[in-house]
PDB file of C-alpha atoms in Angstrom:
ATOM      1  CA  ASP A  71     107.447 194.546 271.206  1.00  0.00           C
ATOM      2  CA  ARG A  72     106.600 191.088 270.055  1.00  0.00           C
ATOM      3  CA  SER A  73     108.913 189.549 271.969  1.00  0.00           C
ATOM      4  CA  LYS A  74     108.783 191.226 274.892  1.00  0.00           C
ATOM      5  CA  ASN A  75     104.759 190.518 275.001  1.00  0.00           C
ATOM      6  CA  LYS A  76     105.553 186.869 274.300  1.00  0.00           C
ATOM      7  CA  LEU A  77     108.028 186.980 277.233  1.00  0.00           C
ATOM      8  CA  SER A  78     105.516 188.524 279.422  1.00  0.00           C
ATOM      9  CA  ALA A  79     102.811 186.341 278.508  1.00  0.00           C
ATOM     10  CA  SER A  80     104.917 182.734 278.482  1.00  0.00           C
ATOM     11  CA  ILE A  81     107.093 183.870 281.393  1.00  0.00           C
ATOM     12  CA  ARG A  82     104.905 182.054 284.013  1.00  0.00           C
ATOM     13  CA  PRO A  83     104.304 178.622 282.208  1.00  0.00           C
ATOM     14  CA  PHE A  84     108.044 178.785 281.097  1.00  0.00           C
ATOM     15  CA  TRP A  85     109.396 178.834 284.619  1.00  0.00           C
ATOM     16  CA  SER A  86     106.606 176.149 286.062  1.00  0.00           C
ATOM     17  CA  ASN A  87     107.643 174.269 283.676  1.00  0.00           C
ATOM     18  CA  ALA A  88     111.485 174.125 284.547  1.00  0.00           C
ATOM     19  CA  LEU A  89     112.865 175.732 281.297  1.00  0.00           C
ATOM     20  CA  ARG A  90     111.688 172.756 279.158  1.00  0.00           C
ATOM     21  CA  VAL A  91     112.666 173.018 275.395  1.00  0.00           C
ATOM     22  CA  GLY A  92     109.862 172.165 273.822  1.00  0.00           C
ATOM     23  CA  ASN A  93     107.691 175.067 275.241  1.00  0.00           C
ATOM     24  CA  PHE A  94     110.773 177.459 274.695  1.00  0.00           C
ATOM     25  CA  ARG A  95     110.912 176.217 270.911  1.00  0.00           C
ATOM     26  CA  ALA A  96     107.051 176.616 270.635  1.00  0.00           C
ATOM     27  CA  HIS A  97     106.489 180.158 271.926  1.00  0.00           C
ATOM     28  CA  PHE A  98     109.455 181.529 269.853  1.00  0.00           C
ATOM     29  CA  THR A  99     111.401 181.699 266.992  1.00  0.00           C
ATOM     30  CA  PRO A 100     115.028 181.108 266.502  1.00  0.00           C
ATOM     31  CA  ASN A 101     115.850 184.547 265.603  1.00  0.00           C
ATOM     32  CA  GLU A 102     113.774 185.569 268.805  1.00  0.00           C
ATOM     33  CA  ARG A 103     115.340 182.866 271.212  1.00  0.00           C
ATOM     34  CA  LEU A 104     118.571 184.429 270.370  1.00  0.00           C
ATOM     35  CA  GLU A 105     117.498 187.662 271.296  1.00  0.00           C
ATOM     36  CA  LEU A 106     115.983 186.810 274.718  1.00  0.00           C
ATOM     37  CA  VAL A 107     119.220 184.955 275.874  1.00  0.00           C
ATOM     38  CA  ASP A 108     121.352 188.066 275.111  1.00  0.00           C
ATOM     39  CA  SER A 109     118.929 189.952 276.772  1.00  0.00           C
ATOM     40  CA  ALA A 110     119.006 187.867 279.481  1.00  0.00           C
ATOM     41  CA  PHE A 111     122.747 187.643 279.880  1.00  0.00           C
ATOM     42  CA  GLN A 112     122.684 191.445 279.523  1.00  0.00           C
ATOM     43  CA  LEU A 113     119.823 191.771 282.069  1.00  0.00           C
ATOM     44  CA  CYS A 114     122.110 189.495 284.773  1.00  0.00           C
ATOM     45  CA  SER A 115     125.128 191.596 284.221  1.00  0.00           C
ATOM     46  CA  GLY A 116     123.639 194.526 285.600  1.00  0.00           C
ATOM     47  CA  LEU A 117     121.660 192.694 288.441  1.00  0.00           C
ATOM     48  CA  THR A 118     123.172 193.171 292.008  1.00  0.00           C
ATOM     49  CA  MET A 119     123.828 190.956 294.647  1.00  0.00           C
ATOM     50  CA  ILE A 120     121.891 190.838 298.530  1.00  0.00           C
ATOM     51  CA  SER A 121     124.766 191.628 300.891  1.00  0.00           C
ATOM     52  CA  ASP A 122     123.358 190.403 303.912  1.00  0.00           C
ATOM     53  CA  ILE A 123     120.232 187.843 304.470  1.00  0.00           C
ATOM     54  CA  GLY A 124     117.498 188.950 307.028  1.00  0.00           C
ATOM     55  CA  SER A 125     115.019 191.622 307.642  1.00  0.00           C
ATOM     56  CA  ASP A 126     117.402 194.445 307.259  1.00  0.00           C
ATOM     57  CA  SER A 127     119.060 192.945 303.777  1.00  0.00           C
ATOM     58  CA  ARG A 128     120.328 195.847 301.197  1.00  0.00           C
ATOM     59  CA  SER A 129     121.496 195.179 297.653  1.00  0.00           C
ATOM     60  CA  SER A 130     125.010 195.357 297.365  1.00  0.00           C
ATOM     61  CA  SER A 131     126.537 197.198 294.682  1.00  0.00           C
ATOM     62  CA  GLU A 132     128.560 194.023 293.266  1.00  0.00           C
ATOM     63  CA  THR A 133     126.767 192.392 290.352  1.00  0.00           C
ATOM     64  CA  ILE A 134     126.660 188.893 289.810  1.00  0.00           C
ATOM     65  CA  GLU A 135     129.079 188.587 287.292  1.00  0.00           C
ATOM     66  CA  GLU A 136     131.097 190.368 289.591  1.00  0.00           C
ATOM     67  CA  ALA A 137     130.269 188.274 292.605  1.00  0.00           C
ATOM     68  CA  PHE A 138     131.333 185.269 290.087  1.00  0.00           C
ATOM     69  CA  HIS A 139     134.329 186.437 289.338  1.00  0.00           C
ATOM     70  CA  ARG A 140     135.185 186.452 292.752  1.00  0.00           C
ATOM     71  CA  TYR A 141     133.951 183.184 293.368  1.00  0.00           C
ATOM     72  CA  GLN A 142     136.603 182.275 290.573  1.00  0.00           C
ATOM     73  CA  LYS A 143     139.615 183.823 292.464  1.00  0.00           C
ATOM     74  CA  SER A 144     138.618 182.035 295.947  1.00  0.00           C
ATOM     75  CA  LEU A 145     138.603 178.813 293.850  1.00  0.00           C
ATOM     76  CA  GLU A 146     141.696 179.456 292.138  1.00  0.00           C
ATOM     77  CA  LYS A 147     143.369 180.520 295.270  1.00  0.00           C
ATOM     78  CA  VAL A 148     142.367 177.016 296.678  1.00  0.00           C
ATOM     79  CA  GLU A 149     143.602 174.936 294.241  1.00  0.00           C
ATOM     80  CA  SER A 150     147.446 176.760 293.946  1.00  0.00           C
ATOM     81  CA  LEU A 151     147.356 176.235 298.183  1.00  0.00           C
ATOM     82  CA  ARG A 152     146.722 172.557 297.268  1.00  0.00           C
ATOM     83  CA  ASP A 153     149.027 172.040 294.909  1.00  0.00           C
ATOM     84  CA  SER A 154     151.649 173.525 296.924  1.00  0.00           C
ATOM     85  CA  VAL A 155     150.546 171.496 299.946  1.00  0.00           C
ATOM     86  CA  ILE A 156     150.504 168.336 297.773  1.00  0.00           C
ATOM     87  CA  MET A 157     154.422 168.415 296.850  1.00  0.00           C
ATOM     88  CA  ASP A 158     154.990 168.942 300.798  1.00  0.00           C
ATOM     89  CA  LEU A 159     152.871 165.739 301.253  1.00  0.00           C
ATOM     90  CA  ARG A 160     154.645 164.088 298.571  1.00  0.00           C
ATOM     91  CA  ARG A 161     157.954 164.603 300.651  1.00  0.00           C
ATOM     92  CA  LEU A 162     156.367 163.501 303.946  1.00  0.00           C
ATOM     93  CA  GLU A 163     155.376 160.460 301.980  1.00  0.00           C
ATOM     94  CA  ARG A 164     159.156 159.794 300.889  1.00  0.00           C
ATOM     95  CA  CYS A 165     160.095 160.261 304.302  1.00  0.00           C
ATOM     96  CA  GLU A 166     157.697 157.861 305.735  1.00  0.00           C
ATOM     97  CA  ARG A 167     159.010 155.365 302.857  1.00  0.00           C
ATOM     98  CA  THR A 168     162.862 155.745 303.942  1.00  0.00           C
ATOM     99  CA  ILE A 169     162.379 155.289 307.391  1.00  0.00           C
ATOM    100  CA  ASN A 170     159.951 152.400 306.926  1.00  0.00           C
ATOM    101  CA  GLY A 171     163.279 150.688 304.447  1.00  0.00           C
ATOM    102  CA  LYS A 172     165.457 151.465 307.411  1.00  0.00           C
ATOM    103  CA  LEU A 173     163.352 149.410 309.787  1.00  0.00           C
ATOM    104  CA  GLN A 174     163.468 146.415 307.108  1.00  0.00           C
ATOM    105  CA  CYS A 175     166.769 146.040 307.744  1.00  0.00           C
ATOM    106  CA  ILE A 176     165.717 144.631 311.081  1.00  0.00           C
ATOM    107  CA  HIS A 177     165.256 141.384 308.999  1.00  0.00           C
ATOM    108  CA  LEU A 178     168.869 141.149 307.600  1.00  0.00           C
ATOM    109  CA  PRO A 179     170.981 138.454 309.035  1.00  0.00           C
ATOM    110  CA  GLU A 180     172.827 141.110 311.448  1.00  0.00           C
ATOM    111  CA  GLY A 181     169.960 142.840 312.018  1.00  0.00           C
ATOM    112  CA  LEU A 182     169.210 141.769 315.435  1.00  0.00           C
ATOM    113  CA  SER A 183     172.721 142.415 316.478  1.00  0.00           C
ATOM    114  CA  ASN A 184     172.694 145.829 315.012  1.00  0.00           C
ATOM    115  CA  LEU A 185     168.896 146.754 316.105  1.00  0.00           C
ATOM    116  CA  ASN A 186     169.554 149.830 318.293  1.00  0.00           C
ATOM    117  CA  HIS A 187     171.645 151.161 315.556  1.00  0.00           C
ATOM    118  CA  ILE A 188     169.050 150.685 313.116  1.00  0.00           C
ATOM    119  CA  CYS A 189     166.427 152.327 315.017  1.00  0.00           C
ATOM    120  CA  ASP A 190     168.978 155.244 315.905  1.00  0.00           C
ATOM    121  CA  GLU A 191     169.011 155.576 312.420  1.00  0.00           C
ATOM    122  CA  ALA A 192     165.153 155.383 311.341  1.00  0.00           C
ATOM    123  CA  GLU A 193     164.805 157.985 314.355  1.00  0.00           C
ATOM    124  CA  ASN A 194     167.479 160.678 312.770  1.00  0.00           C
ATOM    125  CA  MET A 195     164.979 160.614 309.836  1.00  0.00           C
ATOM    126  CA  PHE A 196     162.243 162.233 311.521  1.00  0.00           C
ATOM    127  CA  ASP A 197     163.917 165.703 312.128  1.00  0.00           C
ATOM    128  CA  GLU A 198     162.669 166.093 308.184  1.00  0.00           C
ATOM    129  CA  VAL A 199     159.616 164.984 309.113  1.00  0.00           C
ATOM    130  CA  ARG A 200     159.139 167.802 311.686  1.00  0.00           C
ATOM    131  CA  THR A 201     160.139 170.320 309.631  1.00  0.00           C
ATOM    132  CA  ILE A 202     157.477 169.293 306.836  1.00  0.00           C
ATOM    133  CA  ALA A 203     154.754 169.039 309.575  1.00  0.00           C
ATOM    134  CA  LYS A 204     155.941 172.357 310.849  1.00  0.00           C
ATOM    135  CA  THR A 205     155.775 173.728 307.200  1.00  0.00           C
ATOM    136  CA  LEU A 206     152.163 172.300 306.732  1.00  0.00           C
ATOM    137  CA  ALA A 207     150.853 173.746 309.616  1.00  0.00           C
ATOM    138  CA  ASP A 208     151.993 177.367 309.310  1.00  0.00           C
ATOM    139  CA  ASN A 209     151.096 177.168 305.800  1.00  0.00           C
ATOM    140  CA  VAL A 210     147.590 175.681 305.695  1.00  0.00           C
ATOM    141  CA  LYS A 211     145.089 177.255 308.258  1.00  0.00           C
ATOM    142  CA  LEU A 212     141.703 175.569 309.450  1.00  0.00           C
ATOM    143  CA  GLY A 213     139.389 175.634 306.333  1.00  0.00           C
ATOM    144  CA  ASP A 214     141.821 176.870 303.746  1.00  0.00           C
ATOM    145  CA  ILE A 215     141.677 173.589 301.809  1.00  0.00           C
ATOM    146  CA  PRO A 216     138.328 171.454 301.901  1.00  0.00           C
ATOM    147  CA  GLU A 217     138.677 167.788 303.143  1.00  0.00           C
ATOM    148  CA  PHE A 218     142.486 168.350 304.093  1.00  0.00           C
ATOM    149  CA  HIS A 219     142.367 165.723 306.914  1.00  0.00           C
ATOM    150  CA  LYS A 220     142.043 162.892 304.030  1.00  0.00           C
ATOM    151  CA  MET A 221     144.903 163.894 302.313  1.00  0.00           C
ATOM    152  CA  TYR A 222     147.246 163.404 304.691  1.00  0.00           C
ATOM    153  CA  ASP A 223     145.838 160.705 307.784  1.00  0.00           C
ATOM    154  CA  SER A 224     146.924 157.522 306.179  1.00  0.00           C
ATOM    155  CA  ILE A 225     150.890 159.143 305.704  1.00  0.00           C
ATOM    156  CA  LEU A 226     150.398 160.100 310.004  1.00  0.00           C
ATOM    157  CA  GLN A 227     148.938 156.591 310.764  1.00  0.00           C
ATOM    158  CA  SER A 228     152.182 154.781 308.782  1.00  0.00           C
ATOM    159  CA  LEU A 229     154.616 157.396 310.732  1.00  0.00           C
ATOM    160  CA  ILE A 230     152.820 156.646 314.001  1.00  0.00           C
ATOM    161  CA  PHE A 231     153.561 152.540 312.925  1.00  0.00           C
ATOM    162  CA  ASP A 232     157.083 153.676 312.771  1.00  0.00           C
ATOM    163  CA  LYS A 233     157.748 155.641 315.768  1.00  0.00           C
ATOM    164  CA  CYS A 234     155.661 152.766 317.890  1.00  0.00           C
ATOM    165  CA  LEU A 235     157.817 150.126 316.452  1.00  0.00           C
ATOM    166  CA  ILE A 236     160.833 151.783 317.124  1.00  0.00           C
ATOM    167  CA  ALA A 237     159.602 152.457 321.108  1.00  0.00           C
ATOM    168  CA  PHE A 238     158.961 148.594 320.856  1.00  0.00           C
ATOM    169  CA  CYS A 239     162.161 147.537 319.413  1.00  0.00           C
ATOM    170  CA  LYS A 240     164.350 149.580 321.557  1.00  0.00           C
ATOM    171  CA  GLU A 241     162.159 150.185 325.061  1.00  0.00           C
ATOM    172  CA  ARG A 242     159.727 147.669 325.008  1.00  0.00           C
ATOM    173  CA  LYS A 243     156.882 150.156 325.586  1.00  0.00           C
ATOM    174  CA  LEU A 244     154.259 151.919 323.708  1.00  0.00           C
ATOM    175  CA  LEU A 245     154.085 155.732 322.892  1.00  0.00           C
ATOM    176  CA  THR A 246     151.350 157.351 323.920  1.00  0.00           C
ATOM    177  CA  PHE A 247     149.129 159.578 322.000  1.00  0.00           C
ATOM    178  CA  GLU A 248     150.544 162.935 322.948  1.00  0.00           C
ATOM    179  CA  VAL A 249     153.891 161.504 323.079  1.00  0.00           C
ATOM    180  CA  ALA A 250     153.274 160.295 319.737  1.00  0.00           C
ATOM    181  CA  ALA A 251     152.022 163.411 318.092  1.00  0.00           C
ATOM    182  CA  SER A 252     154.860 165.667 319.730  1.00  0.00           C
ATOM    183  CA  SER A 253     157.437 162.955 318.183  1.00  0.00           C
ATOM    184  CA  LEU A 254     156.297 164.021 314.717  1.00  0.00           C
ATOM    185  CA  GLY A 255     155.966 167.229 315.369  1.00  0.00           C
ATOM    186  CA  VAL A 256     152.201 167.115 315.065  1.00  0.00           C
ATOM    187  CA  SER A 257     149.408 168.884 317.178  1.00  0.00           C
ATOM    188  CA  THR A 258     146.762 167.202 318.532  1.00  0.00           C
ATOM    189  CA  ASP A 259     144.458 170.390 319.068  1.00  0.00           C
ATOM    190  CA  HIS A 260     141.291 170.418 316.654  1.00  0.00           C
ATOM    191  CA  THR A 261     141.775 173.974 315.925  1.00  0.00           C
ATOM    192  CA  VAL A 262     145.033 173.404 313.822  1.00  0.00           C
ATOM    193  CA  SER A 263     144.575 172.310 310.049  1.00  0.00           C
ATOM    194  CA  PHE A 264     147.721 169.596 310.107  1.00  0.00           C
ATOM    195  CA  ARG A 265     146.863 167.421 313.295  1.00  0.00           C
ATOM    196  CA  LEU A 266     147.030 163.817 314.519  1.00  0.00           C
ATOM    197  CA  THR A 267     143.404 162.759 315.591  1.00  0.00           C
ATOM    198  CA  LEU A 268     142.873 160.102 317.916  1.00  0.00           C
ATOM    199  CA  GLN A 269     141.618 157.923 315.202  1.00  0.00           C
ATOM    200  CA  ASP A 270     144.586 157.948 313.022  1.00  0.00           C
ATOM    201  CA  TYR A 271     146.834 157.445 316.389  1.00  0.00           C
ATOM    202  CA  LEU A 272     144.989 153.982 316.893  1.00  0.00           C
ATOM    203  CA  LEU A 273     144.435 153.131 313.295  1.00  0.00           C
ATOM    204  CA  GLY A 274     148.516 153.560 313.418  1.00  0.00           C
ATOM    205  CA  LEU A 275     148.493 151.367 316.320  1.00  0.00           C
ATOM    206  CA  LEU A 276     146.666 148.526 314.516  1.00  0.00           C
ATOM    207  CA  LEU A 277     149.362 148.557 311.549  1.00  0.00           C
ATOM    208  CA  LEU A 278     151.805 147.140 314.309  1.00  0.00           C
ATOM    209  CA  PRO A 279     149.837 143.764 315.104  1.00  0.00           C
ATOM    210  CA  ALA A 280     149.391 142.962 311.091  1.00  0.00           C
ATOM    211  CA  GLU A 281     153.724 143.462 311.140  1.00  0.00           C
ATOM    212  CA  LEU A 282     155.260 141.855 313.997  1.00  0.00           C
ATOM    213  CA  PRO A 283     153.715 138.727 314.099  1.00  0.00           C
ATOM    214  CA  SER A 284     153.370 138.191 309.825  1.00  0.00           C
ATOM    215  CA  SER A 285     155.950 136.272 307.900  1.00  0.00           C
ATOM    216  CA  THR A 286     157.513 139.615 307.140  1.00  0.00           C
ATOM    217  CA  PHE A 287     158.636 140.559 310.850  1.00  0.00           C
ATOM    218  CA  TYR A 288     158.034 137.984 313.472  1.00  0.00           C
ATOM    219  CA  ALA A 289     158.787 134.458 312.063  1.00  0.00           C
ATOM    220  CA  ARG A 290     162.104 136.075 310.677  1.00  0.00           C
ATOM    221  CA  LEU A 291     162.896 137.905 313.672  1.00  0.00           C
ATOM    222  CA  ALA A 292     161.957 135.220 315.777  1.00  0.00           C
ATOM    223  CA  VAL A 293     164.107 132.424 314.032  1.00  0.00           C
ATOM    224  CA  ASN A 294     167.048 134.747 314.104  1.00  0.00           C
ATOM    225  CA  CYS A 295     166.242 135.487 317.528  1.00  0.00           C
ATOM    226  CA  VAL A 296     166.468 131.840 318.688  1.00  0.00           C
ATOM    227  CA  SER A 297     169.724 131.252 316.246  1.00  0.00           C
ATOM    228  CA  ASN A 298     171.045 133.974 318.297  1.00  0.00           C
ATOM    229  CA  GLY A 299     170.514 132.885 321.644  1.00  0.00           C
ATOM    230  CA  ASN A 300     167.840 135.824 322.019  1.00  0.00           C
ATOM    231  CA  LEU A 301     164.976 133.693 323.846  1.00  0.00           C
ATOM    232  CA  GLU A 302     163.455 136.876 325.097  1.00  0.00           C
ATOM    233  CA  LEU A 303     162.320 138.962 322.148  1.00  0.00           C
ATOM    234  CA  PRO A 304     159.477 136.233 320.727  1.00  0.00           C
ATOM    235  CA  LEU A 305     158.014 135.916 323.807  1.00  0.00           C
ATOM    236  CA  GLU A 306     158.091 139.982 324.008  1.00  0.00           C
ATOM    237  CA  ILE A 307     156.332 140.211 320.889  1.00  0.00           C
ATOM    238  CA  TRP A 308     153.724 137.685 321.675  1.00  0.00           C
ATOM    239  CA  ASN A 309     152.901 139.490 325.089  1.00  0.00           C
ATOM    240  CA  PHE A 310     153.415 142.933 323.430  1.00  0.00           C
ATOM    241  CA  ILE A 311     150.326 141.906 320.928  1.00  0.00           C
ATOM    242  CA  VAL A 312     148.317 139.816 323.370  1.00  0.00           C
ATOM    243  CA  CYS A 313     148.134 142.833 325.795  1.00  0.00           C
ATOM    244  CA  LEU A 314     147.379 145.279 322.973  1.00  0.00           C
ATOM    245  CA  ASP A 315     144.602 143.181 321.840  1.00  0.00           C
ATOM    246  CA  SER A 316     142.920 143.195 325.403  1.00  0.00           C
ATOM    247  CA  CYS A 317     143.089 146.876 325.580  1.00  0.00           C
ATOM    248  CA  PHE A 318     141.532 147.323 322.194  1.00  0.00           C
ATOM    249  CA  ARG A 319     138.840 145.412 323.223  1.00  0.00           C
ATOM    250  CA  LYS A 320     138.244 147.355 326.120  1.00  0.00           C
ATOM    251  CA  LEU A 321     137.174 150.554 323.443  1.00  0.00           C
ATOM    252  CA  ASN A 322     133.384 150.618 322.040  1.00  0.00           C
ATOM    253  CA  PHE A 323     134.062 151.324 318.329  1.00  0.00           C
ATOM    254  CA  LYS A 324     131.399 151.821 315.870  1.00  0.00           C
ATOM    255  CA  ASN A 325     130.912 150.139 312.508  1.00  0.00           C
ATOM    256  CA  ASP A 326     133.595 152.548 310.737  1.00  0.00           C
ATOM    257  CA  LYS A 327     137.042 151.720 309.530  1.00  0.00           C
ATOM    258  CA  LEU A 328     138.674 152.004 313.068  1.00  0.00           C
ATOM    259  CA  ARG A 329     136.141 149.175 314.183  1.00  0.00           C
ATOM    260  CA  ARG A 330     136.404 147.029 310.595  1.00  0.00           C
ATOM    261  CA  ARG A 331     140.620 147.153 311.294  1.00  0.00           C
ATOM    262  CA  PHE A 332     140.232 146.114 314.824  1.00  0.00           C
ATOM    263  CA  ASP A 333     137.900 143.012 313.281  1.00  0.00           C
ATOM    264  CA  VAL A 334     141.195 142.046 311.175  1.00  0.00           C
ATOM    265  CA  MET A 335     143.727 141.722 314.448  1.00  0.00           C
ATOM    266  CA  LYS A 336     142.126 138.615 315.744  1.00  0.00           C
ATOM    267  CA  TYR A 337     143.300 137.209 312.994  1.00  0.00           C
ATOM    268  CA  ASP A 338     146.857 138.883 313.592  1.00  0.00           C
ATOM    269  CA  VAL A 339     146.634 137.483 317.151  1.00  0.00           C
ATOM    270  CA  LYS A 340     145.598 134.093 316.241  1.00  0.00           C
ATOM    271  CA  THR A 341     148.963 134.086 313.812  1.00  0.00           C
ATOM    272  CA  VAL A 342     150.503 134.509 317.350  1.00  0.00           C
ATOM    273  CA  GLU A 343     148.881 132.224 318.727  1.00  0.00           C
ATOM    274  CA  ASP A 344     149.480 129.312 316.386  1.00  0.00           C
ATOM    275  CA  LEU A 345     153.295 129.539 317.156  1.00  0.00           C
ATOM    276  CA  ASN A 346     152.702 127.339 320.364  1.00  0.00           C
ATOM    277  CA  ASP A 347     155.575 125.177 319.856  1.00  0.00           C
ATOM    278  CA  MET A 348     158.002 128.388 319.770  1.00  0.00           C
ATOM    279  CA  GLN A 349     155.844 129.692 322.463  1.00  0.00           C
ATOM    280  CA  ILE A 350     156.509 126.697 324.851  1.00  0.00           C
ATOM    281  CA  PHE A 351     159.589 126.619 324.231  1.00  0.00           C
ATOM    282  CA  ILE A 352     160.827 129.933 325.127  1.00  0.00           C
ATOM    283  CA  SER A 353     158.507 129.569 328.314  1.00  0.00           C
ATOM    284  CA  TRP A 354     160.231 126.600 329.724  1.00  0.00           C
ATOM    285  CA  SER A 355     163.675 127.985 328.426  1.00  0.00           C
ATOM    286  CA  LEU A 356     162.992 131.368 330.026  1.00  0.00           C
ATOM    287  CA  PRO A 357     160.777 130.940 333.366  1.00  0.00           C
ATOM    288  CA  GLY A 358     159.865 133.949 334.731  1.00  0.00           C
ATOM    289  CA  LYS A 359     162.001 136.419 333.154  1.00  0.00           C
ATOM    290  CA  VAL A 360     159.145 138.019 330.880  1.00  0.00           C
ATOM    291  CA  ALA A 361     156.045 139.497 332.543  1.00  0.00           C
ATOM    292  CA  LEU A 362     153.491 138.210 330.563  1.00  0.00           C
ATOM    293  CA  HIS A 363     150.566 140.674 330.372  1.00  0.00           C
ATOM    294  CA  LYS A 364     151.918 143.760 331.329  1.00  0.00           C
ATOM    295  CA  LEU A 365     152.181 146.830 328.680  1.00  0.00           C
ATOM    296  CA  ASP A 366     154.270 149.481 329.812  1.00  0.00           C
ATOM    297  CA  LEU A 367     153.768 153.084 328.219  1.00  0.00           C
ATOM    298  CA  VAL A 368     156.089 156.189 326.947  1.00  0.00           C
ATOM    299  CA  ASP A 369     154.333 158.928 328.802  1.00  0.00           C
TER     300      ASP A 369
END
């Protein structure tokens, strides 16, 4: 009774002071505090939840303890699904690395003469990519995993880069957003959980200028082209990057990841323009053989 009277008298200042430890200790002895905590736990275990929020709200038969037990099961279900998805995403990432490793064979001494063969072998590896993409789309529904898109966006960007690089090497064309998504077996529908967004597609394209003119691709490939008598490909690479830069400048970017990545593109373009001697040599060697400032699309 003494504890109940003290609890009734001190309940208002107790809560108004946000359960400060000093007030709690001042009003109750250690034994009384233990009794109050135990009573509060028993009281909460018997409280019911409100089933609806509104003018016609009714109390549910579910207790607070039962409700939080249900919440725990929901969290465990999400974590279990997340662990399963992580395994599939790791498989997808390994596929992308294998494809990219195959494309690096272009830099080998015999890579230029086997360019189409290397691209065909890399293209065949996308069968497993499409299989994994279908599995992810079927197993994960929209809203099942919070921020699911952040778990795989970088992988799709790298796959877009690989696909567009193959298309350039084989056909000297650029894959459109829809064709690129279809070739990966990924939907562009915003109601699908595993999907390709326009931003991911554009970020994947912006990886091309960083790869094509760099010392890891363009310079080595250009030297191999000249050594083997192929004087068209270096100029086509230069033409492709300049046209891509011109097209991206027509877009109105906000100050986000896409904008920051596009700002880096000017350095990639400058790298191409610094190769003036080779460009002049190729231009004089191939007058009129390459149409400049024209970017063909695969649609």
